[in-house]
CSV table of C-alpha atoms and ligand atoms in Angstrom, one decimal:
chain,number,residue,atom,x,y,z
A,80,UNK,CA,65.2,97.4,24.2
A,81,UNK,CA,65.7,99.0,27.8
A,82,UNK,CA,65.8,95.6,30.6
A,83,UNK,CA,62.5,95.3,31.9
A,84,UNK,CA,63.8,93.2,34.8
A,85,UNK,CA,66.9,93.1,37.4
A,86,UNK,CA,67.8,90.1,36.1
A,87,UNK,CA,67.6,90.9,32.6
A,88,UNK,CA,70.1,93.6,33.1
A,89,UNK,CA,72.3,91.3,35.2
A,90,UNK,CA,71.9,88.7,32.4
A,91,UNK,CA,73.2,91.5,30.0
A,92,UNK,CA,76.2,92.6,32.4
A,93,UNK,CA,77.2,88.9,32.7
A,94,UNK,CA,77.0,88.6,28.6
A,95,UNK,CA,79.2,91.7,28.2
A,96,UNK,CA,82.0,90.7,31.0
A,97,UNK,CA,80.8,93.0,33.7
A,98,UNK,CA,79.0,91.0,36.3
A,99,UNK,CA,81.4,89.6,39.2
A,100,UNK,CA,79.8,86.2,40.2
A,101,UNK,CA,80.6,85.2,43.6
A,102,UNK,CA,80.4,82.0,44.8
A,103,UNK,CA,82.2,82.1,48.1
A,104,UNK,CA,80.0,82.8,51.0
A,105,UNK,CA,80.3,86.1,52.4
A,106,UNK,CA,78.8,87.5,55.8
A,107,UNK,CA,76.0,90.2,55.6
A,108,UNK,CA,77.9,92.2,58.1
A,109,UNK,CA,80.6,94.3,56.1
A,110,UNK,CA,82.0,91.6,54.2
A,111,UNK,CA,79.2,91.8,51.3
A,112,UNK,CA,79.5,95.4,51.0
A,113,UNK,CA,83.3,95.5,51.4
A,114,UNK,CA,83.7,93.2,48.2
A,115,UNK,CA,81.0,95.4,46.2
A,116,UNK,CA,83.0,98.3,47.3
A,117,UNK,CA,86.3,97.0,45.6
A,118,UNK,CA,84.3,96.2,42.5
A,119,UNK,CA,82.9,99.8,42.7
A,120,UNK,CA,82.8,101.2,38.9
A,121,UNK,CA,84.3,98.3,37.5
A,122,UNK,CA,81.9,95.2,37.8
A,123,UNK,CA,78.4,94.3,39.3
A,124,UNK,CA,78.4,91.8,41.7
A,125,UNK,CA,76.0,88.8,42.3
A,126,UNK,CA,76.6,87.0,45.6
A,127,UNK,CA,75.4,83.6,45.5
A,128,UNK,CA,76.1,82.5,49.0
A,129,UNK,CA,75.1,85.0,51.6
A,130,UNK,CA,75.6,83.7,55.2
A,131,UNK,CA,72.2,82.8,56.5
A,132,UNK,CA,70.3,83.4,53.5
A,133,UNK,CA,68.9,81.5,50.5
A,134,UNK,CA,68.5,84.6,48.7
A,135,UNK,CA,71.4,85.9,46.4
A,136,UNK,CA,72.3,89.5,46.5
A,137,UNK,CA,73.3,91.9,43.7
A,138,UNK,CA,75.1,95.4,44.1
A,139,UNK,CA,76.7,97.8,41.9
A,140,UNK,CA,74.3,97.5,38.8
A,141,UNK,CA,75.0,100.9,37.3
A,142,UNK,CA,78.2,102.1,38.6
A,143,UNK,CA,79.3,104.1,35.5
A,144,UNK,CA,77.0,106.8,34.0
A,145,UNK,CA,77.7,105.0,30.7
A,146,UNK,CA,76.2,102.0,31.8
A,147,UNK,CA,72.9,104.2,33.0
A,148,UNK,CA,72.9,105.4,29.3
A,149,UNK,CA,73.2,102.2,27.9
A,150,UNK,CA,70.2,100.9,30.2
A,151,UNK,CA,68.3,103.7,28.8
A,152,UNK,CA,69.1,103.0,25.2
A,153,UNK,CA,71.2,106.1,24.6
A,154,UNK,CA,74.9,106.9,24.7
A,155,UNK,CA,76.4,109.1,27.6
A,156,UNK,CA,76.1,112.1,26.2
A,157,UNK,CA,72.3,111.8,25.5
A,158,UNK,CA,71.4,110.9,29.0
A,159,UNK,CA,70.4,114.0,30.5
A,160,UNK,CA,68.4,114.8,27.6
A,161,UNK,CA,66.7,111.5,27.5
A,162,UNK,CA,65.9,111.9,31.3
A,163,UNK,CA,64.4,115.3,30.6
A,164,UNK,CA,62.3,114.3,28.0
A,165,UNK,CA,60.9,111.4,30.0
A,166,UNK,CA,60.3,113.4,33.2
A,167,UNK,CA,58.4,116.0,30.9
A,168,UNK,CA,56.3,113.5,29.1
A,169,UNK,CA,55.4,110.8,31.4
A,170,UNK,CA,53.3,107.8,29.9
A,171,UNK,CA,50.8,105.3,31.5
A,172,UNK,CA,51.7,102.2,32.9
A,173,UNK,CA,50.2,98.8,31.8
A,174,UNK,CA,48.3,97.5,34.7
A,175,UNK,CA,48.4,93.7,34.8
A,176,UNK,CA,46.4,90.9,36.7
A,177,UNK,CA,48.3,89.6,39.8
A,178,UNK,CA,48.0,86.3,38.5
A,179,UNK,CA,50.6,87.0,35.5
A,180,UNK,CA,52.8,89.2,37.5
A,181,UNK,CA,56.0,87.3,38.5
A,182,UNK,CA,56.3,89.5,41.8
A,183,UNK,CA,53.1,88.3,43.0
A,184,UNK,CA,54.4,84.5,42.5
A,185,UNK,CA,54.8,84.1,46.5
A,186,UNK,CA,53.0,86.1,49.3
A,187,UNK,CA,53.5,86.0,53.3
A,188,UNK,CA,51.0,87.8,55.4
A,189,UNK,CA,51.6,85.9,58.8
A,190,UNK,CA,54.3,85.4,60.8
A,191,UNK,CA,56.5,88.1,58.8
A,192,UNK,CA,60.3,88.1,60.1
A,193,UNK,CA,62.2,90.7,57.6
A,194,UNK,CA,65.6,89.7,59.2
A,195,UNK,CA,65.3,86.2,58.2
A,196,UNK,CA,63.4,86.8,55.1
A,197,UNK,CA,65.4,89.5,53.2
A,198,UNK,CA,69.4,89.6,53.2
A,199,UNK,CA,69.8,93.3,54.0
A,200,UNK,CA,73.3,93.9,54.8
A,201,UNK,CA,75.3,96.1,57.4
A,202,UNK,CA,77.3,98.1,55.1
A,203,UNK,CA,79.4,100.7,57.4
A,204,UNK,CA,81.2,100.3,60.3
A,205,UNK,CA,79.1,102.7,62.7
A,206,UNK,CA,75.6,101.7,60.9
A,207,UNK,CA,72.8,101.0,63.8
A,208,UNK,CA,72.1,98.0,61.9
A,209,UNK,CA,70.7,95.8,58.7
A,210,UNK,CA,69.5,98.4,56.3
A,211,UNK,CA,67.4,98.0,53.2
A,212,UNK,CA,68.8,100.7,50.6
A,213,UNK,CA,67.7,99.8,47.6
A,214,UNK,CA,64.0,99.8,48.3
A,215,UNK,CA,61.7,101.8,45.9
A,216,UNK,CA,58.8,103.3,48.2
A,217,UNK,CA,55.8,103.7,46.5
A,218,UNK,CA,52.7,105.4,47.8
A,219,UNK,CA,49.6,107.0,46.6
A,220,UNK,CA,48.1,110.2,46.8
A,221,UNK,CA,44.5,109.3,48.3
A,222,UNK,CA,43.1,112.5,46.3
A,223,UNK,CA,44.5,112.2,43.0
A,224,UNK,CA,45.4,108.4,43.0
A,225,UNK,CA,48.9,109.3,41.5
A,226,UNK,CA,51.8,107.3,42.9
A,227,UNK,CA,54.9,108.7,44.3
A,228,UNK,CA,58.1,107.0,44.4
A,229,UNK,CA,61.4,107.6,46.2
A,230,UNK,CA,64.2,105.9,47.6
A,231,UNK,CA,64.6,106.0,51.8
A,232,UNK,CA,67.1,104.3,53.6
A,233,UNK,CA,65.1,101.8,56.0
A,234,UNK,CA,66.4,100.0,59.0
A,235,UNK,CA,65.3,96.7,60.1
A,236,UNK,CA,64.1,97.5,63.6
A,237,UNK,CA,61.8,94.5,64.5
A,238,UNK,CA,60.2,91.5,62.9
A,239,UNK,CA,57.7,93.3,61.0
A,240,UNK,CA,58.9,96.9,61.8
A,241,UNK,CA,61.3,99.4,59.6
A,242,UNK,CA,61.9,102.8,60.5
A,243,UNK,CA,62.8,105.1,57.6
A,244,UNK,CA,64.3,108.4,57.0
A,245,UNK,CA,61.8,110.3,55.0
A,246,UNK,CA,63.4,113.8,54.1
A,247,UNK,CA,60.8,116.7,53.3
A,248,UNK,CA,59.9,116.1,49.9
A,249,UNK,CA,57.0,114.5,47.9
A,250,UNK,CA,56.4,111.2,50.3
A,251,UNK,CA,57.0,113.3,53.4
A,252,UNK,CA,54.2,115.4,52.5
A,253,UNK,CA,51.8,112.6,51.6
A,254,UNK,CA,52.9,111.0,55.1
A,255,UNK,CA,52.0,114.4,56.9
A,256,UNK,CA,48.6,114.8,55.1
A,257,UNK,CA,47.6,111.3,55.9
A,258,UNK,CA,49.1,111.9,59.7
A,259,UNK,CA,46.9,115.0,60.0
A,260,UNK,CA,43.8,112.8,59.3
A,261,UNK,CA,44.7,110.2,61.9
A,262,UNK,CA,45.6,107.7,59.1
A,263,UNK,CA,48.7,105.4,58.4
A,264,UNK,CA,49.9,105.9,54.7
A,265,UNK,CA,50.1,102.8,52.9
A,266,UNK,CA,53.4,101.9,51.1
A,267,UNK,CA,55.1,99.2,49.0
A,268,UNK,CA,58.8,98.9,49.2
A,269,UNK,CA,60.3,97.3,45.8
A,270,UNK,CA,63.5,95.6,46.0
A,271,UNK,CA,65.0,94.5,42.7
A,272,UNK,CA,63.4,96.6,40.2
A,273,UNK,CA,64.8,97.1,37.0
A,274,UNK,CA,67.7,100.1,36.5
A,275,UNK,CA,65.6,102.0,34.3
A,276,UNK,CA,62.9,102.4,37.2
A,277,UNK,CA,65.3,102.9,39.7
A,278,UNK,CA,66.8,105.6,37.9
A,279,UNK,CA,63.2,107.1,37.1
A,280,UNK,CA,62.6,107.0,40.8
A,281,UNK,CA,64.9,109.6,41.3
A,282,UNK,CA,63.7,111.9,38.5
A,283,UNK,CA,63.5,115.8,39.6
A,284,UNK,CA,60.0,116.0,38.8
A,285,UNK,CA,57.2,118.0,40.7
A,286,UNK,CA,54.8,116.9,43.0
A,287,UNK,CA,52.0,115.0,41.2
A,288,UNK,CA,54.2,113.4,38.8
A,289,UNK,CA,54.0,109.6,39.0
A,290,UNK,CA,57.6,108.3,38.4
A,291,UNK,CA,56.3,105.0,37.9
A,292,UNK,CA,54.9,107.0,34.6
A,293,UNK,CA,58.3,108.4,34.1
A,294,UNK,CA,59.9,105.0,34.2
A,295,UNK,CA,57.4,104.0,31.2
A,296,UNK,CA,58.7,107.1,29.4
A,297,UNK,CA,62.1,106.3,30.0
A,298,UNK,CA,61.7,102.8,28.8
A,299,UNK,CA,59.7,103.9,26.0
A,300,UNK,CA,56.9,101.5,26.7
A,301,UNK,CA,54.6,101.1,29.3
A,302,UNK,CA,55.8,99.6,32.7
A,303,UNK,CA,53.8,96.5,33.6
A,304,UNK,CA,52.5,96.8,37.1
A,305,UNK,CA,50.0,94.8,39.3
A,306,UNK,CA,48.2,95.8,42.4
A,307,UNK,CA,50.1,95.0,45.6
A,308,UNK,CA,48.7,91.9,47.9
A,309,UNK,CA,47.8,94.1,51.1
A,310,UNK,CA,47.9,97.9,50.2
A,311,UNK,CA,46.3,100.1,47.6
A,312,UNK,CA,49.5,100.6,45.5
A,313,UNK,CA,50.7,99.5,42.1
A,314,UNK,CA,54.2,97.8,41.8
A,315,UNK,CA,56.6,97.0,39.1
A,316,UNK,CA,55.2,92.9,38.0
A,317,UNK,CA,58.7,92.1,37.1
A,318,UNK,CA,60.4,93.2,40.4
A,319,UNK,CA,61.9,90.5,42.6
A,320,UNK,CA,60.5,91.3,46.1
A,321,UNK,CA,57.9,93.7,47.5
A,322,UNK,CA,57.6,94.7,51.2
A,323,UNK,CA,54.0,96.0,51.9
A,324,UNK,CA,53.3,98.2,54.8
A,325,UNK,CA,51.9,101.1,56.6
A,326,UNK,CA,53.7,104.3,57.6
A,327,UNK,CA,52.3,104.6,60.9
A,328,UNK,CA,50.7,108.1,62.2
A,329,UNK,CA,52.1,109.8,65.1
A,330,UNK,CA,54.8,107.2,65.7
A,331,UNK,CA,58.4,107.7,65.7
A,332,UNK,CA,61.3,105.5,66.6
A,333,UNK,CA,65.0,105.7,66.7
A,334,UNK,CA,66.7,105.2,63.4
A,335,UNK,CA,70.7,105.4,62.4
A,336,UNK,CA,73.3,106.2,62.8
A,337,UNK,CA,73.8,105.1,58.9
A,338,UNK,CA,76.7,105.9,56.6
A,339,UNK,CA,75.6,108.6,54.1
A,340,UNK,CA,76.5,109.7,50.6
A,341,UNK,CA,78.9,112.2,51.6
A,342,UNK,CA,81.0,109.5,53.1
A,343,UNK,CA,79.8,110.5,56.6
A,344,UNK,CA,77.3,109.4,59.3
A,345,UNK,CA,74.0,110.5,59.4
A,346,UNK,CA,72.8,111.1,63.0
A,347,UNK,CA,70.4,108.9,64.9
A,348,UNK,CA,67.1,110.2,65.9
A,349,UNK,CA,63.6,109.4,65.8
A,350,UNK,CA,61.8,108.8,62.4
A,351,UNK,CA,58.7,107.5,60.7
A,352,UNK,CA,57.9,103.6,61.4
A,353,UNK,CA,56.3,101.3,59.0
A,354,UNK,CA,54.6,98.2,60.2
A,355,UNK,CA,55.0,95.5,57.4
A,356,UNK,CA,51.7,93.7,56.4
A,357,UNK,CA,53.1,91.2,53.3
A,358,UNK,CA,55.9,90.2,51.6
A,359,UNK,CA,55.7,89.1,48.3
A,360,UNK,CA,58.5,87.4,45.7
A,361,UNK,CA,59.2,86.1,42.4
A,362,UNK,CA,60.2,82.7,42.0
A,363,UNK,CA,64.0,82.3,43.0
A,364,UNK,CA,64.0,86.1,43.9
A,365,UNK,CA,67.2,88.3,43.7
A,366,UNK,CA,67.8,91.0,46.4
A,367,UNK,CA,69.4,94.2,45.5
A,368,UNK,CA,71.4,96.4,48.0
A,369,UNK,CA,73.3,99.6,47.0
A,370,UNK,CA,76.2,100.4,48.9
A,371,UNK,CA,75.9,103.7,50.3
A,372,UNK,CA,78.3,106.5,48.7
A,373,UNK,CA,79.4,103.8,46.2
A,374,UNK,CA,78.9,105.0,42.6
A,375,UNK,CA,75.7,103.3,42.0
A,376,UNK,CA,74.2,105.2,44.7
A,377,UNK,CA,76.0,108.7,43.6
A,378,UNK,CA,75.2,108.3,40.0
A,379,UNK,CA,71.6,107.3,40.7
A,380,UNK,CA,71.1,110.7,42.8
A,381,UNK,CA,73.3,112.9,40.5
A,382,UNK,CA,72.4,112.1,36.8
A,383,UNK,CA,68.5,113.1,37.0
A,384,UNK,CA,69.3,116.2,39.4
A,385,UNK,CA,71.6,117.1,36.3
A,386,UNK,CA,68.8,116.7,34.1
A,387,UNK,CA,66.8,119.0,36.6
A,388,UNK,CA,69.2,121.6,36.8
A,389,UNK,CA,70.3,121.6,33.3
A,390,UNK,CA,66.3,122.3,32.0
A,391,UNK,CA,65.7,124.9,34.5
A,392,UNK,CA,69.1,126.8,34.1
A,393,UNK,CA,68.8,126.6,30.2
A,394,UNK,CA,65.2,127.8,30.4
A,395,UNK,CA,66.4,131.4,31.6
A,396,UNK,CA,70.0,131.0,30.1
A,397,UNK,CA,70.1,129.3,26.5
A,398,UNK,CA,73.9,129.5,26.8
A,399,UNK,CA,74.3,127.1,29.4
A,400,UNK,CA,75.6,123.9,27.4
A,401,UNK,CA,76.2,121.3,30.2
A,402,UNK,CA,76.2,120.7,33.9
A,403,UNK,CA,78.0,118.1,36.1
A,404,UNK,CA,77.6,117.3,39.9
A,405,UNK,CA,81.3,116.5,40.4
A,406,UNK,CA,82.4,112.7,42.0
A,407,UNK,CA,85.0,115.1,44.4
A,408,UNK,CA,81.8,117.2,45.5
A,409,UNK,CA,79.9,114.1,46.5
A,410,UNK,CA,78.2,114.2,43.5
A,411,UNK,CA,75.7,116.9,45.2
A,412,UNK,CA,77.7,119.6,46.6
A,413,UNK,CA,79.7,120.8,43.7
A,414,UNK,CA,78.4,121.8,40.2
A,415,UNK,CA,80.5,122.8,37.1
A,416,UNK,CA,78.6,124.5,34.4
A,417,UNK,CA,79.6,125.0,30.9
A,418,UNK,CA,78.3,128.3,29.5
A,419,UNK,CA,78.6,130.0,26.2
A,420,UNK,CA,78.7,134.0,27.6
A,421,UNK,CA,77.0,136.5,25.6
A,422,UNK,CA,76.8,139.1,28.0
A,423,UNK,CA,79.3,140.2,30.6
A,424,UNK,CA,77.9,139.4,34.2
A,425,UNK,CA,76.0,136.5,33.0
A,426,UNK,CA,78.3,133.8,34.5
A,427,UNK,CA,77.2,135.3,38.1
A,428,UNK,CA,73.7,135.4,37.2
A,429,UNK,CA,74.0,131.7,36.6
A,430,UNK,CA,76.1,131.2,39.6
A,431,UNK,CA,73.1,132.8,41.7
A,432,UNK,CA,70.4,130.7,39.8
A,433,UNK,CA,72.1,127.5,40.4
A,434,UNK,CA,73.1,128.2,44.0
A,435,UNK,CA,69.2,129.5,44.7
A,436,UNK,CA,67.8,126.0,42.9
A,437,UNK,CA,68.8,123.6,45.6
A,438,UNK,CA,70.0,124.1,49.2
A,439,UNK,CA,72.5,120.8,48.7
A,440,UNK,CA,74.6,123.2,46.1
A,441,UNK,CA,77.4,124.6,47.8
A,442,UNK,CA,80.5,125.4,45.4
A,443,UNK,CA,79.4,126.2,41.4
A,444,UNK,CA,82.0,126.6,39.0
A,445,UNK,CA,81.2,128.3,35.7
A,446,UNK,CA,83.5,127.8,32.7
A,447,UNK,CA,83.3,128.9,29.1
A,448,UNK,CA,81.9,126.1,26.8
A,449,UNK,CA,85.2,124.8,25.6
A,450,UNK,CA,85.9,123.3,28.8
A,451,UNK,CA,84.9,119.7,29.5
A,452,UNK,CA,82.8,120.0,32.6
A,453,UNK,CA,83.1,116.3,32.9
A,454,UNK,CA,87.1,116.3,33.2
A,455,UNK,CA,88.0,117.5,36.7
A,456,UNK,CA,91.5,118.5,35.7
A,457,UNK,CA,90.1,120.7,32.9
A,458,UNK,CA,87.7,122.5,35.5
A,459,UNK,CA,90.6,122.8,38.0
A,460,UNK,CA,92.6,124.1,35.0
A,461,UNK,CA,90.0,126.7,34.3
A,462,UNK,CA,89.8,127.9,38.0
A,463,UNK,CA,93.7,128.3,38.0
A,464,UNK,CA,94.1,130.2,34.6
A,465,UNK,CA,90.5,131.7,34.2
A,466,UNK,CA,89.7,133.0,37.7
A,467,UNK,CA,91.0,135.6,40.4
A,468,UNK,CA,89.7,135.4,43.6
A,469,UNK,CA,88.9,139.2,44.4
A,470,UNK,CA,87.2,139.7,41.0
A,471,UNK,CA,85.5,136.4,40.3
A,472,UNK,CA,84.2,134.7,43.4
A,473,UNK,CA,80.6,135.2,44.6
A,474,UNK,CA,80.3,134.6,48.2
A,475,UNK,CA,76.9,134.2,49.9
A,476,UNK,CA,76.9,133.4,53.9
A,477,UNK,CA,74.4,131.8,56.1
A,478,UNK,CA,72.2,130.0,53.3
A,479,UNK,CA,70.2,126.7,53.7
A,480,UNK,CA,73.0,124.0,53.5
A,481,UNK,CA,73.2,120.1,53.6
A,482,UNK,CA,72.8,118.8,56.9
A,483,UNK,CA,74.7,115.7,56.1
A,484,UNK,CA,77.6,118.1,55.4
A,485,UNK,CA,79.6,118.1,58.5
A,486,UNK,CA,80.8,121.7,58.0
A,487,UNK,CA,77.4,123.3,58.0
A,488,UNK,CA,76.2,125.0,61.3
A,489,UNK,CA,72.6,124.5,62.0
A,490,UNK,CA,72.0,123.2,58.4
A,491,UNK,CA,73.4,126.7,57.3
A,492,UNK,CA,76.2,127.3,55.3
A,493,UNK,CA,78.3,129.4,52.9
A,494,UNK,CA,77.8,129.2,49.1
A,495,UNK,CA,80.5,130.1,46.6
A,496,UNK,CA,80.2,130.7,43.0
A,497,UNK,CA,83.7,130.8,40.9
A,498,UNK,CA,83.3,132.5,37.5
A,499,UNK,CA,85.8,131.0,35.3
A,500,UNK,CA,84.9,132.6,32.1
A,501,UNK,CA,87.2,134.7,30.2
A,502,UNK,CA,86.2,138.3,30.0
A,503,UNK,CA,84.6,139.2,26.7
A,504,UNK,CA,86.6,141.9,26.3
A,505,UNK,CA,89.9,140.1,27.0
A,506,UNK,CA,92.6,140.4,24.6
A,507,UNK,CA,92.0,137.2,22.8
A,508,UNK,CA,95.6,135.9,22.6
A,509,UNK,CA,96.0,136.2,26.1
A,510,UNK,CA,93.8,133.2,26.4
A,511,UNK,CA,94.6,131.2,23.5
A,512,UNK,CA,95.1,127.5,24.3
A,513,UNK,CA,98.4,125.8,22.9
A,514,UNK,CA,97.9,123.7,19.9
A,515,UNK,CA,99.7,121.2,18.2
A,516,UNK,CA,98.7,121.1,14.5
A,517,UNK,CA,97.6,117.4,13.6
A,518,UNK,CA,97.3,116.1,16.9
A,519,UNK,CA,93.9,114.6,16.6
A,520,UNK,CA,94.6,113.2,13.4
A,521,UNK,CA,97.9,111.2,14.8
A,522,UNK,CA,97.4,107.4,14.6
A,523,UNK,CA,99.6,106.2,17.1
A,524,UNK,CA,100.1,102.7,15.9
A,525,UNK,CA,101.3,104.1,12.6
A,526,UNK,CA,104.3,105.2,14.7
A,527,UNK,CA,104.6,102.7,17.7
A,528,UNK,CA,103.7,99.3,16.0
A,529,UNK,CA,106.5,96.6,16.9
A,530,UNK,CA,109.4,96.8,19.2
A,531,UNK,CA,112.2,98.6,17.6
A,532,UNK,CA,115.6,97.9,19.5
A,533,UNK,CA,117.5,101.2,20.4
A,534,UNK,CA,120.9,102.4,21.6
A,535,UNK,CA,120.3,104.7,24.6
A,536,UNK,CA,123.8,104.6,26.0
B,668,MN,MN1,57.9,112.6,43.5
């Protein structure tokens, strides 16, 4: 069973000794993020006492690939395929009345003071202020009635006002369309969704696909949703907190700087403004924050991207076995691809297809299928021993690049492809890996059990 709520997942983490429950009071400014970051990749954190607030804060809910897989009910090796299947076959949600939806238990529409109501932390040294970082922003396409779900960094800039970084994807498109008609775009920002729904929000699906329906598919059960209180949008019924509002047309206000996924700051500039119309929450709500550039953030971004990339590459190159957006490459800029090469030159075509797939990709390494792309040492070994710079390097300069890569110039940069596949006509013995016969069959406890004494003089 996949968890249907944040608290169900926290309970599971607690039962399996992966939840650090922190009773000592912590400050929202830096301290909370610092403790969560120290636990990053090892244990999730539940801060029960946050200074100035009554609501506890959870962080680091899915800071390992295997935890994400576990939430989705599969093993780590099956995760990308599971996401691809869900993205390809969304299924309808289960709408329930507000009266039966936990997240509609309490509603405030007057005298909203976000800074007092939600324990949004200041995460990094130069951040412009307090940010909501784990809010699923749900909007609806007025023409098709389909939802779009995305996560944006949201800065608290007034009692009922947020500024948002909305990159040019689906929400951006709907916002621009509404703006051209002189209309606000209604939105619901869902804080404290279950981890499967959060992962589904990052699915690499075309415009028009409802990520809530992807969440239903990924849950393998219809996601219970309910209508928000003041906006025409459905929200997960078992979420903890929902901030409802309108993205105002023709209004831009300063946002940032903000510490981002590549471990650099995104700059301050004028961004879209959300005017808050209501806050709803369930009984004894739990707030969720994603510490930027922590494993939870990076994996939620990387794993669905890998699923999309693998799908598209495999359609053209059936020999592609696996892809990995690597930790050292910010989980976004470096891609390692395992390829069963059938024709000489194919690795280069795979490189070009991958580099052309998304502007974030900067360096692509293609290795043979015997190399584990999830093992950084193996990949580097392939670069060290199966690659010659003058022969195997693909260079494309002046391409569109990530604006958050500080080495890019005017959002353009150089793409490199490393063909680390062994030439098909190579003499096999030259590339024969060393092997110790019987290595994998050794049961070490048969040899090193007990402490034998030994004379080493
Ligand atoms: Mn979308």
